[in-house]
Amino acid sequence: KTKVGVLISGRGSNLQALLDAAQDPDFPAEVVLVLSNKAGAQGLERARKVDVPTGFIDHTLYEDREDFEKDLDAKLREAGVQIVCLAGFMRILTPWFVEKWRDRMLNIHPSLLPAFKGVHTHERALEQGVRVHGCTVHFVRAEMDDGPIIGQAVVPVLAGDTPEALSARVLEAEHKLYPACLKLVADGKARVSAEAVRIAEGSEPDSETV
Ligand code: GAR
């Protein structure tokens, strides 16, 4: 099985979706380490519950972003991590770290990229009056919320939606999309070519969810 390290900063509901998927003996990846840059992150508790090793690296103790990332990188390598999943990890990573994990680091973002990079995606989607919204899993590049797209899930924007209602609808889609995309990558069926991901023939995900 492919060894996965998950980086979180908070709630960890996407981490939970990955942990749940990995319970299936046929799932090609296992979570071997969860690291947080926030001490009280709820996701740490989720990992402990299923006996997955956790770590906390306090970024405020580092003057230099790269020194923080060197420790992060060392912990991932010690655990034998092959793929990194960012799951609500709210620190921008330097090009140094991003290059080290090029095509081996995934992120989930709560919008249909390249629309609505950054924060407050649901509020902005409502302000813009888009009729569909959703989430994206992509390989990480140095530019924020940028990189070859592995999968996307679309949800409708409904009349009377609040940011909270829309966010809940997207989150439900995130929890299906992230494990599906990790599976594709772990199976070697999502490869980057000319900065776009090519999905192996016969492995195209169900268009309703991915
Ligand atoms: C998720 O909605 C994720 O897409 C988003 O943060 C939330 C984390 O929730 N990520 C970003 O905004 C990254 N730019 P979770 O901790 O419950 O998985």
mmCIF file of N, CA, C and O in Angstrom, residues 2 5 8 14 17 29 35 43 48 60 64 70 79 101 112 114 136 148-149 173 187 190 207 209:
data_model
loop_
_atom_site.group_PDB
_atom_site.id
_atom_site.type_symbol
_atom_site.label_atom_id
_atom_site.label_comp_id
_atom_site.label_asym_id
_atom_site.label_seq_id
_atom_site.Cartn_x
_atom_site.Cartn_y
_atom_site.Cartn_z
ATOM 1 N N THR A 2 0.372 2.271 -0.659
ATOM 2 C CA THR A 2 1.087 3.546 -0.689
ATOM 3 C C THR A 2 0.937 4.240 0.662
ATOM 4 O O THR A 2 -0.169 4.357 1.187
ATOM 5 N N GLY A 5 0.956 10.655 4.145
ATOM 6 C CA GLY A 5 1.031 11.578 5.278
ATOM 7 C C GLY A 5 0.026 12.684 5.051
ATOM 8 O O GLY A 5 -0.076 13.208 3.938
ATOM 9 N N ILE A 8 -2.726 18.770 8.407
ATOM 10 C CA ILE A 8 -3.982 19.438 8.776
ATOM 11 C C ILE A 8 -3.698 20.668 9.650
ATOM 12 O O ILE A 8 -2.594 20.825 10.179
ATOM 13 N N ASN A 14 -11.959 16.033 6.212
ATOM 14 C CA ASN A 14 -11.407 15.378 5.019
ATOM 15 C C ASN A 14 -10.412 14.294 5.405
ATOM 16 O O ASN A 14 -10.360 13.238 4.768
ATOM 17 N N ALA A 17 -12.413 11.324 6.125
ATOM 18 C CA ALA A 17 -12.854 10.636 4.897
ATOM 19 C C ALA A 17 -11.733 9.744 4.361
ATOM 20 O O ALA A 17 -11.987 8.627 3.895
ATOM 21 N N ALA A 29 -4.088 2.812 -0.482
ATOM 22 C CA ALA A 29 -3.233 3.688 0.334
ATOM 23 C C ALA A 29 -3.589 3.562 1.806
ATOM 24 O O ALA A 29 -4.718 3.222 2.153
ATOM 25 N N LEU A 35 0.137 15.167 10.580
ATOM 26 C CA LEU A 35 0.866 16.270 11.210
ATOM 27 C C LEU A 35 0.000 17.517 11.195
ATOM 28 O O LEU A 35 -0.663 17.815 10.196
ATOM 29 N N GLY A 43 -8.562 17.168 14.168
ATOM 30 C CA GLY A 43 -8.113 16.063 13.314
ATOM 31 C C GLY A 43 -7.110 15.156 14.011
ATOM 32 O O GLY A 43 -7.042 13.959 13.729
ATOM 33 N N ARG A 48 -5.745 9.670 16.290
ATOM 34 C CA ARG A 48 -5.426 8.870 17.490
ATOM 35 C C ARG A 48 -6.446 7.766 17.700
ATOM 36 O O ARG A 48 -6.102 6.659 18.105
ATOM 37 N N THR A 60 4.996 28.705 14.892
ATOM 38 C CA THR A 60 5.338 29.996 15.514
ATOM 39 C C THR A 60 6.717 29.948 16.186
ATOM 40 O O THR A 60 7.275 30.976 16.519
ATOM 41 N N ASP A 64 12.128 31.048 10.405
ATOM 42 C CA ASP A 64 12.245 30.862 8.974
ATOM 43 C C ASP A 64 11.236 29.810 8.509
ATOM 44 O O ASP A 64 11.138 28.740 9.100
ATOM 45 N N LYS A 70 11.579 22.064 6.903
ATOM 46 C CA LYS A 70 12.618 21.025 6.970
ATOM 47 C C LYS A 70 12.235 19.989 8.018
ATOM 48 O O LYS A 70 12.432 18.785 7.816
ATOM 49 N N ALA A 79 8.716 8.596 8.478
ATOM 50 C CA ALA A 79 7.554 7.698 8.505
ATOM 51 C C ALA A 79 7.408 6.947 7.184
ATOM 52 O O ALA A 79 6.458 6.172 7.013
ATOM 53 N N TRP A 101 8.200 17.612 -3.105
ATOM 54 C CA TRP A 101 7.066 16.680 -3.174
ATOM 55 C C TRP A 101 6.307 16.823 -4.484
ATOM 56 O O TRP A 101 5.135 16.433 -4.579
ATOM 57 N N LEU A 112 -14.459 25.184 -7.659
ATOM 58 C CA LEU A 112 -14.108 24.594 -8.958
ATOM 59 C C LEU A 112 -12.958 25.428 -9.524
ATOM 60 O O LEU A 112 -13.173 26.432 -10.194
ATOM 61 N N PRO A 114 -10.089 26.822 -11.921
ATOM 62 C CA PRO A 114 -9.342 27.934 -11.332
ATOM 63 C C PRO A 114 -10.199 29.072 -10.782
ATOM 64 O O PRO A 114 -9.663 30.127 -10.465
ATOM 65 N N THR A 136 -12.201 20.792 -5.733
ATOM 66 C CA THR A 136 -11.156 20.323 -6.646
ATOM 67 C C THR A 136 -10.044 19.653 -5.854
ATOM 68 O O THR A 136 -9.631 20.162 -4.814
ATOM 69 N N PRO A 148 -1.954 20.842 -11.543
ATOM 70 C CA PRO A 148 -2.736 19.921 -12.371
ATOM 71 C C PRO A 148 -3.916 19.309 -11.608
ATOM 72 O O PRO A 148 -3.744 18.780 -10.510
ATOM 73 N N ILE A 149 -5.090 19.396 -12.219
ATOM 74 C CA ILE A 149 -6.333 18.961 -11.566
ATOM 75 C C ILE A 149 -6.513 17.452 -11.706
ATOM 76 O O ILE A 149 -6.435 16.907 -12.806
ATOM 77 N N ALA A 173 -19.407 16.659 -0.807
ATOM 78 C CA ALA A 173 -18.769 16.252 -2.069
ATOM 79 C C ALA A 173 -17.262 16.066 -1.867
ATOM 80 O O ALA A 173 -16.655 15.153 -2.432
ATOM 81 N N ASP A 187 -2.945 4.263 -7.337
ATOM 82 C CA ASP A 187 -2.973 3.196 -8.343
ATOM 83 C C ASP A 187 -2.117 3.526 -9.559
ATOM 84 O O ASP A 187 -2.057 2.742 -10.509
ATOM 85 N N ALA A 190 -3.292 8.385 -12.375
ATOM 86 C CA ALA A 190 -3.407 9.817 -12.640
ATOM 87 C C ALA A 190 -1.985 10.364 -12.744
ATOM 88 O O ALA A 190 -1.305 10.543 -11.746
ATOM 89 N N SER A 207 -18.673 10.609 -13.440
ATOM 90 C CA SER A 207 -18.754 12.063 -13.624
ATOM 91 C C SER A 207 -19.701 12.709 -12.629
ATOM 92 O O SER A 207 -19.697 13.916 -12.446
ATOM 93 N N THR A 209 -19.650 12.196 -9.403
ATOM 94 C CA THR A 209 -18.974 12.508 -8.142
ATOM 95 C C THR A 209 -17.608 13.127 -8.357
ATOM 96 O O THR A 209 -17.113 13.812 -7.488
#
